[in-house]
Short mmCIF file of C-alpha atoms and ligand atoms in Angstrom, two decimals:
data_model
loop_
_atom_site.label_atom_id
_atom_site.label_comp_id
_atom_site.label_asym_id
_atom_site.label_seq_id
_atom_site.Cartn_x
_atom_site.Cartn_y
_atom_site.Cartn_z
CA UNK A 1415 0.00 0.00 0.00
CA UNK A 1416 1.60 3.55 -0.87
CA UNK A 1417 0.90 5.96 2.17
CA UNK A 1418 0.80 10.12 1.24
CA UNK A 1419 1.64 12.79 4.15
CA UNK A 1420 -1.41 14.45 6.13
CA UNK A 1421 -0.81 17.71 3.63
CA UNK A 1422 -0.64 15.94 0.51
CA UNK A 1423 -3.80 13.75 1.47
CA UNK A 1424 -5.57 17.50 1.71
CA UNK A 1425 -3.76 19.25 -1.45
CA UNK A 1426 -5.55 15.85 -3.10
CA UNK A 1427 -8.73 17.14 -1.83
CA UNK A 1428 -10.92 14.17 -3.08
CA UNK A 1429 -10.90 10.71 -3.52
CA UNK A 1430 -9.39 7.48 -1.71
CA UNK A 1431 -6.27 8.03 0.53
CA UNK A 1432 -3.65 6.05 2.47
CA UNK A 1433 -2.11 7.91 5.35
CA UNK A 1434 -0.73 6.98 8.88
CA UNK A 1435 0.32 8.80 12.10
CA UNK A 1436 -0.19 8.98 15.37
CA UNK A 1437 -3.56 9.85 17.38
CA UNK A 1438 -3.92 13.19 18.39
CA UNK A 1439 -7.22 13.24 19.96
CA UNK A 1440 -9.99 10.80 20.25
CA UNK A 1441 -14.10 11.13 20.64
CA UNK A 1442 -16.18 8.47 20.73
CA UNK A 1443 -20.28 8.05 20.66
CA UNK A 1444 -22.10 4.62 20.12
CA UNK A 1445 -22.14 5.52 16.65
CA UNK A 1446 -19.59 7.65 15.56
CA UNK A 1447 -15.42 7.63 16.53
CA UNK A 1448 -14.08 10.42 15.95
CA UNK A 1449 -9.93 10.14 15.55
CA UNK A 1450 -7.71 13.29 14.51
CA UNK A 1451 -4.28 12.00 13.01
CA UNK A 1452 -1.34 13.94 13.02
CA UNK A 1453 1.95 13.07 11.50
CA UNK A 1454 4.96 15.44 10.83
CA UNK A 1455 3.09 17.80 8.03
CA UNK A 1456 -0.67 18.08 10.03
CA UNK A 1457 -3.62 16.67 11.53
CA UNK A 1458 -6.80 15.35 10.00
CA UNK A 1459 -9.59 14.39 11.46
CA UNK A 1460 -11.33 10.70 10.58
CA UNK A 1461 -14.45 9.65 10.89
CA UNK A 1462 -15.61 6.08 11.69
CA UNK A 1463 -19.58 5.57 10.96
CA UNK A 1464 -20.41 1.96 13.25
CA UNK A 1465 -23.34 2.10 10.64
CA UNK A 1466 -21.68 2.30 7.92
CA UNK A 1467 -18.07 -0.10 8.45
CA UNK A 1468 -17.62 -3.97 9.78
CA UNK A 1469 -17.87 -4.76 13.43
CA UNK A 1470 -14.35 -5.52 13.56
CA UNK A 1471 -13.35 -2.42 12.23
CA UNK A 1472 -15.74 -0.92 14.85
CA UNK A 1473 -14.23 -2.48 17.55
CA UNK A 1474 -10.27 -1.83 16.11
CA UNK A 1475 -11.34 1.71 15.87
CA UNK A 1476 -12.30 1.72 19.71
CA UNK A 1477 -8.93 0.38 21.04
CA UNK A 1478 -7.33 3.96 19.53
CA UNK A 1479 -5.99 6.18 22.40
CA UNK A 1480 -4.36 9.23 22.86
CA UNK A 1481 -0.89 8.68 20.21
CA UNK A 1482 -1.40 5.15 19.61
CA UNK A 1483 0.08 4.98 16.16
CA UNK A 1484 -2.59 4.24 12.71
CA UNK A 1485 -2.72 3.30 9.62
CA UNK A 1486 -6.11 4.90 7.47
CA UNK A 1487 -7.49 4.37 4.57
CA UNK A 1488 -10.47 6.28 3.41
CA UNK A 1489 -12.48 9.18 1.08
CA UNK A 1490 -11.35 12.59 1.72
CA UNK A 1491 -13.23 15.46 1.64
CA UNK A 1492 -13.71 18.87 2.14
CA UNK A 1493 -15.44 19.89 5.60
CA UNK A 1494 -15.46 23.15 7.08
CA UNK A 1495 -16.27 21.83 10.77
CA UNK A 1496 -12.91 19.85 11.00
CA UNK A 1497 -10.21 21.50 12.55
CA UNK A 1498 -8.02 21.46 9.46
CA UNK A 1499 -11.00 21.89 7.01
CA UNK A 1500 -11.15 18.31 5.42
CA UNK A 1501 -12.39 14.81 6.92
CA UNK A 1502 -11.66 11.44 5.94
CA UNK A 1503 -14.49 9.00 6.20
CA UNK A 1504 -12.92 5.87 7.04
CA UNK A 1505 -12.82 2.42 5.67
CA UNK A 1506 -10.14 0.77 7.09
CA UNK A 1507 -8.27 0.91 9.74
CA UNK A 1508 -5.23 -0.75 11.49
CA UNK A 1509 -3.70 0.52 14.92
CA UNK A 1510 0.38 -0.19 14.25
CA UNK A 1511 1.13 0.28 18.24
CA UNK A 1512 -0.63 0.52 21.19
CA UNK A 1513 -0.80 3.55 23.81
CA UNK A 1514 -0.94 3.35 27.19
CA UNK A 1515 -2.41 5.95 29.14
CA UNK A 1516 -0.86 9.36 27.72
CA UNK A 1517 1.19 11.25 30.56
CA UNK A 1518 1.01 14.73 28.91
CA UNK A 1519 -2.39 15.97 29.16
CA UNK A 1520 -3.04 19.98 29.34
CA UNK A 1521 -1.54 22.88 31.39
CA UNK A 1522 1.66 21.27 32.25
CA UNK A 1523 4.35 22.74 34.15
CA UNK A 1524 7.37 23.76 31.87
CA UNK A 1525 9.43 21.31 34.10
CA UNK A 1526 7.28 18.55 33.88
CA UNK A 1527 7.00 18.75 30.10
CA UNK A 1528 11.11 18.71 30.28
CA UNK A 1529 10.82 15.83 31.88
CA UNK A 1530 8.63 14.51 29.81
CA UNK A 1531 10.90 16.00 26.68
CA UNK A 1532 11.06 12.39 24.73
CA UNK A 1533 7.16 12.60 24.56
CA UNK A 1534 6.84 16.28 24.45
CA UNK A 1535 8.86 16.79 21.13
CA UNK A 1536 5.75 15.31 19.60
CA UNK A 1537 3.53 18.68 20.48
CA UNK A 1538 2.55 20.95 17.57
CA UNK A 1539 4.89 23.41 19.91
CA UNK A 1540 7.84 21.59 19.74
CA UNK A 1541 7.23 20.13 15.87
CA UNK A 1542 6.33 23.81 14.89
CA UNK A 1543 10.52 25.06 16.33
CA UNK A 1544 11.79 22.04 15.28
CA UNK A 1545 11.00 22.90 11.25
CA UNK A 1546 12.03 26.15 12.06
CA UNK A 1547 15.43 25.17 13.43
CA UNK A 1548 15.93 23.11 10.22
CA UNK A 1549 15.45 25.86 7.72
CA UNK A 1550 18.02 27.61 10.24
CA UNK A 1551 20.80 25.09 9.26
CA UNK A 1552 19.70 24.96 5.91
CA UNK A 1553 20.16 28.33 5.52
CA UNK A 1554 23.42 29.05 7.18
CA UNK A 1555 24.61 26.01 4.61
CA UNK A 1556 23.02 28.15 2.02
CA UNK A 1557 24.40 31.24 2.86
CA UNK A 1558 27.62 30.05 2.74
CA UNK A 1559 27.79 27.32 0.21
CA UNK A 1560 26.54 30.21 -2.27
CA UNK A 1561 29.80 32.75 -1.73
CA UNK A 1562 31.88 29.20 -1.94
CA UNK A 1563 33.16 28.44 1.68
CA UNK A 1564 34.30 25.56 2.27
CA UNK A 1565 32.93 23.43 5.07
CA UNK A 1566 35.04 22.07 7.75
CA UNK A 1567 35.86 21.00 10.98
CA UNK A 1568 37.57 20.88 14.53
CA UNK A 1569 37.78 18.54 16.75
CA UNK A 1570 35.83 17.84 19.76
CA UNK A 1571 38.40 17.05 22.39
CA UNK A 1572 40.80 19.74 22.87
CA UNK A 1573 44.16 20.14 24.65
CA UNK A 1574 43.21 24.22 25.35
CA UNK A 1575 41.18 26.48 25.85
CA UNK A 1576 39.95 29.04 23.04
CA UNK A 1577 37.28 31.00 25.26
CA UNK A 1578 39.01 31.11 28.61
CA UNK A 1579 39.18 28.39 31.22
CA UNK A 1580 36.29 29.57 33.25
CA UNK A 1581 33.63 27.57 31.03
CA UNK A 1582 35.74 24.80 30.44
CA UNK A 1583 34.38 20.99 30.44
CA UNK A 1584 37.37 18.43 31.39
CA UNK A 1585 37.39 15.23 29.86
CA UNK A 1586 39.17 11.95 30.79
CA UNK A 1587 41.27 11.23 27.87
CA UNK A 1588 43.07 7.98 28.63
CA UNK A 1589 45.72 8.58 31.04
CA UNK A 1590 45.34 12.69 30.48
CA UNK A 1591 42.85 15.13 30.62
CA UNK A 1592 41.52 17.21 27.45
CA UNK A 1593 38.62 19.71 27.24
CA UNK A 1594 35.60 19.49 25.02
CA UNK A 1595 35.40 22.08 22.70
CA UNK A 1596 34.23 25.71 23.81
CA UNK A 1597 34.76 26.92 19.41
CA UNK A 1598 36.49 25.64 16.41
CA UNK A 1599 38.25 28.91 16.26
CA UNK A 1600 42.15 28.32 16.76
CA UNK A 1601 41.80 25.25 14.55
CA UNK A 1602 39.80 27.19 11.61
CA UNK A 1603 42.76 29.97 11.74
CA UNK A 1604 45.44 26.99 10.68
CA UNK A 1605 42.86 25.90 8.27
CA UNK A 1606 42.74 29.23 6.04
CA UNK A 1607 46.11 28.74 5.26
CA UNK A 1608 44.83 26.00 3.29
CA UNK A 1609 40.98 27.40 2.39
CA UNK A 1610 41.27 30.81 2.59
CA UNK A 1611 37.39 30.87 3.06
CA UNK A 1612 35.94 28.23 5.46
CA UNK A 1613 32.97 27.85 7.82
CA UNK A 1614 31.23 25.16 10.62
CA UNK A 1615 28.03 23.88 12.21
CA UNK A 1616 29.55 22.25 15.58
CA UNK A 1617 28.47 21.91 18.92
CA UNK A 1618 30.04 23.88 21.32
CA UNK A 1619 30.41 23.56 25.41
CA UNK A 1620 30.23 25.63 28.34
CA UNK A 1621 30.19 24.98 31.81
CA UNK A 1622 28.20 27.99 32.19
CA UNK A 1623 27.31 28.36 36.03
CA UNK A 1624 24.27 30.62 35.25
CA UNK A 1625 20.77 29.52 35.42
CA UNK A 1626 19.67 32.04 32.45
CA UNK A 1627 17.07 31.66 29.68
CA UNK A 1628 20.14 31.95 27.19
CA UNK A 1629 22.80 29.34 28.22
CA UNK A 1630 22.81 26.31 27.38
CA UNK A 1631 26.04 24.01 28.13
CA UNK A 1632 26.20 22.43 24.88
CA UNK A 1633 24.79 24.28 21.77
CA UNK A 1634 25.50 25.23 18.51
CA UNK A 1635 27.69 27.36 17.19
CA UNK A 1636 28.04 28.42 13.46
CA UNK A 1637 31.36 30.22 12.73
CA UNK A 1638 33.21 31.21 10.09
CA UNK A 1639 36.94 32.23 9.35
CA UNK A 1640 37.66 33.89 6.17
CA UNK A 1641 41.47 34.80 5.09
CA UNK A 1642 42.50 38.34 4.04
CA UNK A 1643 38.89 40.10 5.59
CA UNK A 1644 39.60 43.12 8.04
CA UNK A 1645 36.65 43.78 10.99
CA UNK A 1646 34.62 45.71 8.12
CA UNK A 1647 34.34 43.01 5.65
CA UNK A 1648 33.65 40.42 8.50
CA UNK A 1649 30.80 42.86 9.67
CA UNK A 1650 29.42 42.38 6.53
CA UNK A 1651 29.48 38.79 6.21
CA UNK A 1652 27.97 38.51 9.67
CA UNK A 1653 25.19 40.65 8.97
CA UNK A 1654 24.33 39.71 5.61
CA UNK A 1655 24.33 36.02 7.54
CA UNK A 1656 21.72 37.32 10.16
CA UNK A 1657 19.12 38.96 7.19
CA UNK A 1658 19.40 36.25 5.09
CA UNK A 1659 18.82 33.04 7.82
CA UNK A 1660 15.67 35.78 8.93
CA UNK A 1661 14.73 35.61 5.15
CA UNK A 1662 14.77 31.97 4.76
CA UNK A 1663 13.04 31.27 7.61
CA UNK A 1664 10.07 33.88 6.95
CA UNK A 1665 9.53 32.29 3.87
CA UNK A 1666 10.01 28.53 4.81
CA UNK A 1667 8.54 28.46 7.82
CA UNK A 1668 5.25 30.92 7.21
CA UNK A 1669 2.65 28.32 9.40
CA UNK A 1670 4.81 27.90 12.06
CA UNK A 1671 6.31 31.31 12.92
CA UNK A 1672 2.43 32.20 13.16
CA UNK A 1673 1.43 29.10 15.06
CA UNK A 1674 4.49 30.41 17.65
CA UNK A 1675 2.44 33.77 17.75
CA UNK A 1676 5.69 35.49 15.91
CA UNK A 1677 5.03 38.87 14.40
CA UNK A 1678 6.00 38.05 10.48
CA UNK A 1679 5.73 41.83 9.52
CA UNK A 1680 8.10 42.77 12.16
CA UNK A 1681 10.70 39.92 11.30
CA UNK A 1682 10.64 41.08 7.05
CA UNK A 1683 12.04 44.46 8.45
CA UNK A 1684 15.07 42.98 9.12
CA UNK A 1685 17.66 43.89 6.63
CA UNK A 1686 20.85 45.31 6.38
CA UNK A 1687 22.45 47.31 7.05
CA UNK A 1688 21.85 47.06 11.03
CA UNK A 1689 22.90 49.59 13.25
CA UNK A 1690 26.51 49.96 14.64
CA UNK A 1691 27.63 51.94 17.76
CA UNK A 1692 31.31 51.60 19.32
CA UNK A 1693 30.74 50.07 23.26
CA UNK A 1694 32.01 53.46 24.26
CA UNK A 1695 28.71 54.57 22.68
CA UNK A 1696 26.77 52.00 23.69
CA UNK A 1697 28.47 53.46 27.37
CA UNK A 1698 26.46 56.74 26.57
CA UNK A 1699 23.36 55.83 25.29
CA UNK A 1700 23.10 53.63 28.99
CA UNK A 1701 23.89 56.59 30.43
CA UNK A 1702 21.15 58.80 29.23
CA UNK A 1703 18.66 55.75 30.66
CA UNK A 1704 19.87 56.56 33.98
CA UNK A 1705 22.38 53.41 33.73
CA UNK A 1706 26.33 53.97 35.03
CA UNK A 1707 28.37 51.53 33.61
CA UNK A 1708 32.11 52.30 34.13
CA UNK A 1709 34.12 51.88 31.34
CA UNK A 1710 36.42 48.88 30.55
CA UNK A 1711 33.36 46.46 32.52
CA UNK A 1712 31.70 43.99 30.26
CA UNK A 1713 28.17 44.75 29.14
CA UNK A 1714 25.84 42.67 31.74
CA UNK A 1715 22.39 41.06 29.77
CA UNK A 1716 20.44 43.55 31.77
CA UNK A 1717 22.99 46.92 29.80
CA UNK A 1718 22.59 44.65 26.30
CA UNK A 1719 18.59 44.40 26.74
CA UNK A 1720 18.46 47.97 27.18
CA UNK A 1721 20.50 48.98 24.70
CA UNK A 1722 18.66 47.17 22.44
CA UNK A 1723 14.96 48.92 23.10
CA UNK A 1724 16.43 52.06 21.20
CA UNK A 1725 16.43 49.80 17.53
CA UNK A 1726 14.28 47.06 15.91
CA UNK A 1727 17.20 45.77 14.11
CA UNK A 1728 20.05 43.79 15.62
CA UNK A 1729 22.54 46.45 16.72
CA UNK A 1730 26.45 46.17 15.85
CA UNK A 1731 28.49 47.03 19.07
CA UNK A 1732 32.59 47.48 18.28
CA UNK A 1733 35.53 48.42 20.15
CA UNK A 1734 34.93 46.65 23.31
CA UNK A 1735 38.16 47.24 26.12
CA UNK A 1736 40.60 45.60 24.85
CA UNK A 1737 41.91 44.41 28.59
CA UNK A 1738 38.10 42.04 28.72
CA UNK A 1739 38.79 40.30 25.23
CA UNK A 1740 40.16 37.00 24.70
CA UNK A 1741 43.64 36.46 23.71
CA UNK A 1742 43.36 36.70 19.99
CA UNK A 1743 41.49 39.61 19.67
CA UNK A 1744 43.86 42.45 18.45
CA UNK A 1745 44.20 46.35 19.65
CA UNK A 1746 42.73 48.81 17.54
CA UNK A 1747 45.76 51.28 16.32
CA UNK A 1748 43.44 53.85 15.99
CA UNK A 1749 42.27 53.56 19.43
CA UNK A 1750 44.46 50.69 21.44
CA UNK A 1751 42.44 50.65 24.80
CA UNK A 1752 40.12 48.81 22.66
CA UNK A 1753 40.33 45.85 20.53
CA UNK A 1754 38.98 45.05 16.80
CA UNK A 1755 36.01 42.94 17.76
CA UNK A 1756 32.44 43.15 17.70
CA UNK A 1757 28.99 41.50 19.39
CA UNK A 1758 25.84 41.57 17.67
CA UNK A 1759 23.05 42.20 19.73
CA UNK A 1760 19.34 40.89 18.47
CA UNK A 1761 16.26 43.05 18.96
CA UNK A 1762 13.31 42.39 22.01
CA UNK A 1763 15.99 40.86 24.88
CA UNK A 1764 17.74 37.88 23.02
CA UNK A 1765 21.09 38.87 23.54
CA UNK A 1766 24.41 38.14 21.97
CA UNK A 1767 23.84 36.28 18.82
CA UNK A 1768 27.17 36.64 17.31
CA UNK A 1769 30.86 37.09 18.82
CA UNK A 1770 34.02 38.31 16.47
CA UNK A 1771 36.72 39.68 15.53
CA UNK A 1772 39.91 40.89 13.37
CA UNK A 1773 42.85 38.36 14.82
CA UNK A 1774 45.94 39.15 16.46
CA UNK A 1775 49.22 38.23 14.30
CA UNK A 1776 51.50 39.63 16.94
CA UNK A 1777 52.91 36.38 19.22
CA UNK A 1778 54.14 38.74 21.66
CA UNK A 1779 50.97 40.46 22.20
CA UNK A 1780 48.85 36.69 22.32
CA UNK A 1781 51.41 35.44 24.65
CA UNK A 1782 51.02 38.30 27.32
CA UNK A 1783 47.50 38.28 27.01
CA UNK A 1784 47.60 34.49 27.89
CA UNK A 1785 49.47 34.80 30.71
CA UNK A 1786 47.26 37.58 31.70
CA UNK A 1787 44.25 35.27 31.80
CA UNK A 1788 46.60 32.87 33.84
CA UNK A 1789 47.12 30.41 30.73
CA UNK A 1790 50.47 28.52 29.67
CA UNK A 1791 51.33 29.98 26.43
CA UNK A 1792 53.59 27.14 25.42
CA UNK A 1793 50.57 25.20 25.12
CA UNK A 1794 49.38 27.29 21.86
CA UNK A 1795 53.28 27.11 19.94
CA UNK A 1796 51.33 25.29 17.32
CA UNK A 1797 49.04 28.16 17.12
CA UNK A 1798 51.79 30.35 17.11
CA UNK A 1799 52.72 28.61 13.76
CA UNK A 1800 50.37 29.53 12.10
CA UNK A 1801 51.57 33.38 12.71
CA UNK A 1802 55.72 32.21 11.81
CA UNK A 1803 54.52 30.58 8.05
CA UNK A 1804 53.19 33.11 5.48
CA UNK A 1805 51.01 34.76 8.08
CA UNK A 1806 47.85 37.08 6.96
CA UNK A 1807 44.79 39.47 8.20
CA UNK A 1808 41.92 37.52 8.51
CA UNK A 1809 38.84 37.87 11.00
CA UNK A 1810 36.23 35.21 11.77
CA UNK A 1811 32.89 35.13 13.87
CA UNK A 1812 30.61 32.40 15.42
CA UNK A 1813 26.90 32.39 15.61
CA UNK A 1814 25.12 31.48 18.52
CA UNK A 1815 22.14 29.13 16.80
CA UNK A 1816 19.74 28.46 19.48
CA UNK A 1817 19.49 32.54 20.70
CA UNK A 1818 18.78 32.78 16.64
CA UNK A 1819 15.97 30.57 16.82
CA UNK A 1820 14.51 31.38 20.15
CA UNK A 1821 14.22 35.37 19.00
CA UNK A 1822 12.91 33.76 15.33
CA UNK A 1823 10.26 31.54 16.94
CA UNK A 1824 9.34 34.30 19.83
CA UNK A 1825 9.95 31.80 22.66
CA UNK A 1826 10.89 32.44 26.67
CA UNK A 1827 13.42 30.38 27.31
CA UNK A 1828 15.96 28.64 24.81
CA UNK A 1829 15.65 25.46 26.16
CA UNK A 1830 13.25 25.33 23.74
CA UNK A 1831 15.12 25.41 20.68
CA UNK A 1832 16.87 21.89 21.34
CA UNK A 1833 15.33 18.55 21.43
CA UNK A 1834 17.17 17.55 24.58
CA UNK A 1835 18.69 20.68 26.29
CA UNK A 1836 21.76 20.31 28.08
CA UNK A 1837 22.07 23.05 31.37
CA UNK A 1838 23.53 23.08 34.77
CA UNK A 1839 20.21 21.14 35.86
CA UNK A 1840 19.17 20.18 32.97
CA UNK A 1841 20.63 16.71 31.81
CA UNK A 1842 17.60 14.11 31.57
CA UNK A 1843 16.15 12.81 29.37
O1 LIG B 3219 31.09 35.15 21.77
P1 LIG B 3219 31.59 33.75 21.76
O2 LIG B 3219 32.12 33.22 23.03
O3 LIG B 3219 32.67 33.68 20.59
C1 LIG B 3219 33.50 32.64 20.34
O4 LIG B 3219 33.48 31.57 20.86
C2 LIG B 3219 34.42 32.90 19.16
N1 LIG B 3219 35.57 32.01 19.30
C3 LIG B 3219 33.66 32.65 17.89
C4 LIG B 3219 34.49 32.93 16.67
O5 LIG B 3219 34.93 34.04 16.50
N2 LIG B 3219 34.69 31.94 15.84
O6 LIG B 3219 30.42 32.80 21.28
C5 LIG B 3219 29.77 33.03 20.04
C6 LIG B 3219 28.27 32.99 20.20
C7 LIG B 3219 27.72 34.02 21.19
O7 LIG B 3219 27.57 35.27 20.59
C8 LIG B 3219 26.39 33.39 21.56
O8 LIG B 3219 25.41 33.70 20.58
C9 LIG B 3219 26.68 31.90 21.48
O9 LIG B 3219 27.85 31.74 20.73
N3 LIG B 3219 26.86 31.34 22.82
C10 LIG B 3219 25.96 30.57 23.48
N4 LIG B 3219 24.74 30.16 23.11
C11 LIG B 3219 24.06 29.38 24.00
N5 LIG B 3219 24.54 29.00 25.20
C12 LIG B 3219 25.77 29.39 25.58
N6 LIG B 3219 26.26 28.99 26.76
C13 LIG B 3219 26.54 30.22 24.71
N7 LIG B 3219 27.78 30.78 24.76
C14 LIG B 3219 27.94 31.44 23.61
MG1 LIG B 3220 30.81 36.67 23.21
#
């Protein structure tokens, strides 16, 4: 038997269809059953007429509960009283697994349904930002693939630190101990030597202490290193990236932005370019809100989120002290207390969806910043090759994916945005 999707079934319209899925809802009378089918495209709802069918299809259609799994044949037609605007009447029916007793049922808590995440995936919720987080991979790929990057990648376990060993996971690695990955960054920079133009879609890991709605310990992160480019032309890239994923996904993903309650309109006003302050800037604008920061002190979520309410774009913010940076991030010779790096900032309290820079070719300078941060620099000299052989400007970035899709899809918290989240507390199922 040849089985069409939920959608296709309705584009059909009329006639004799084959579909299957899973049992979204059930009603029964002594004469009617009444079983809406969902698979991964939509629902449907089917009728079963006791008058009308075979006692043991009756009684087969009876034994359905709540995401038992089905197999349906029947005639299709249009009905405005459905919930999806067609109805199948149904001739036959076969249930392919059993249900017990369904634990989800409505007004959950949020950690319940965490709990519960293996079963919860399967809500119209969590289908809806799944499809969107797969048009957000498709178009990074896209994006990049199109201006002919090549794609590559790190590895996993890592002798170092790139980000600073605050955040760092250790591993046991046989008789040693290595570090899972916190970017792909130091590795990419050896790889343009080769590539010139490269980029990644990895997961990345952070022991992040904080219990926020934007940290997750293991996420993605898509970054990009691109020989040759000075801050301006990776600025570009970076926000030419953030338009065109925003595209994609408004035009991919129509039904289930507006099932998530996203405002579409607002979303097709993003394009470039997007606004771009210096953090000294950003310093005053807090200022005129009646918020001191003193300068040279990282920008807190709270500082970012205010920032922010002055734009409906995602806002640019340079120059940050150079002192705060990490190692590879080079002075500015035009204004050295501050380095040649940048944050990108999305709109409505999302935070920091992209982290970059220009990169330091001075060993000196990467070796006292090391030891500043209290790290060995003898454990980068193969890093440091890549500065002795042929070395060149370049600049890369990395995109935080799960902020992108928690703004995109409009949700609280971007545990969310993950099948199985990884947090602090967070590491079931
Ligand atoms: O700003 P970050 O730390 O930059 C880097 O790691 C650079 N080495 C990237 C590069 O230049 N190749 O991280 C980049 C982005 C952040 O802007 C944020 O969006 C995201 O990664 N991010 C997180 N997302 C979720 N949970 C976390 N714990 C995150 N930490 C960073
Ligand atoms: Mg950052």
């Amino acid at each position: 038997m040849e089985f069409i999707s939920i959608k296709q079934a309705m584009e059909k319209g009329t006639g004799q269809v084959n579909i299957r899925g899973w049992c979204y809802r059930v009603r029964n009378s002594n004469k009617m059953a009444f079983i809406v089918l969902r698979d991964s495209t939509d629902i449907i709802q089917c009728v079963v007429e006791k008058s009308k069918v075979s006692e043991e299809l009756w009684n087969e259609a009876l034994k359905a509960t709540m995401e038992c799994s089905l197999e349906i044949t029947g005639e299709i037609k249009k009905d405005d009283r459905a919930p999806t605007g067609y109805e199948i009447s149904v001739s036959s029916l076969k249930i392919v697994g059993e249900s017990d007793s369904f634990p989800i049922t409505k007004d959950q808590s949020p950690e319940f349904l965490l709990d519960k995440r293996h079963l919860w995936l399967r809500s119209r919720k969590m289908t809806s930002i799944l499809k969107v987080r797969s048009s957000v991979f498709q178009a990074i790929r896209k994006f990049f693939n199109d201006k002919g990057f090549y794609e590559e990648h790190s590895p996993m376990f890592s002798p170092t630190s790139c980000e600073g060993g605050s955040t760092l996971f250790e591993v046991k690695y046989f008789d040693d101990i290595m570090y899972l990955t916190q970017s792909w960054q130091l590795y990419a920079e050896a790889m343009i030597s080769a590539l010139e133009k490269i980029y990644t879609i990895s997961p990345c890991f952070r022991a992040e202490k904080s219990k926020t709605s934007r940290h997750l310990s293991e996420f993605w992160m898509a970054e990009t290193e691109v020989a040759w480019y000075n801050l301006d032309d990776i600025l570009k890239n970076a926000e030419d990236l953030v338009a065109f994923i925003v595209k994609y996904v408004v035009e991919h993903n129509e039904e289930e932005l507006k099932f998530l309650g996203q405002n579409i309109e607002k979303l097709k006003k993003i394009k470039t370019p997007f606004p771009r302050i210096t953090y000294t800037k950003a310093l005053e604008i807090l200022k005129k809100d009646g918020i001191k920061v003193e300068w040279g002190k990282d920008l807190r979520t709270i500082e970012e989120d205010a920032i922010v309410k002055h734009y409906e774009k995602p806002v640019i913010i340079t120059n940050y002290p150079k002192k705060i940076m990490a190692f590879y991030k080079p002075k500015d010779p035009e204004n050295p207390k501050t380095a040649l790096c940048f944050d990108m900032i999305a709109p409505e309290g999302y935070g920091e969806i992209i982290g970059g820079s220009e990169r330091d070719t001075d060993i000196e300078e990467m070796k006292k910043a090391l030891i500043a941060q209290g790290e060995k620099p003898e454990k980068y000299e193969w890093y440091f090759d890549t500065r002795r052989y042929g070395k060149v400007p370049h600049s890369g970035y990395g995109l935080g994916v799960e902020r992108v899709i928690a703004w995109l899809c409009n949700l609280d918290n971007i545990k969310d945005t993950i099948p199985f989240p990884r947090t602090m507390i967070r590491r079931t199922p």
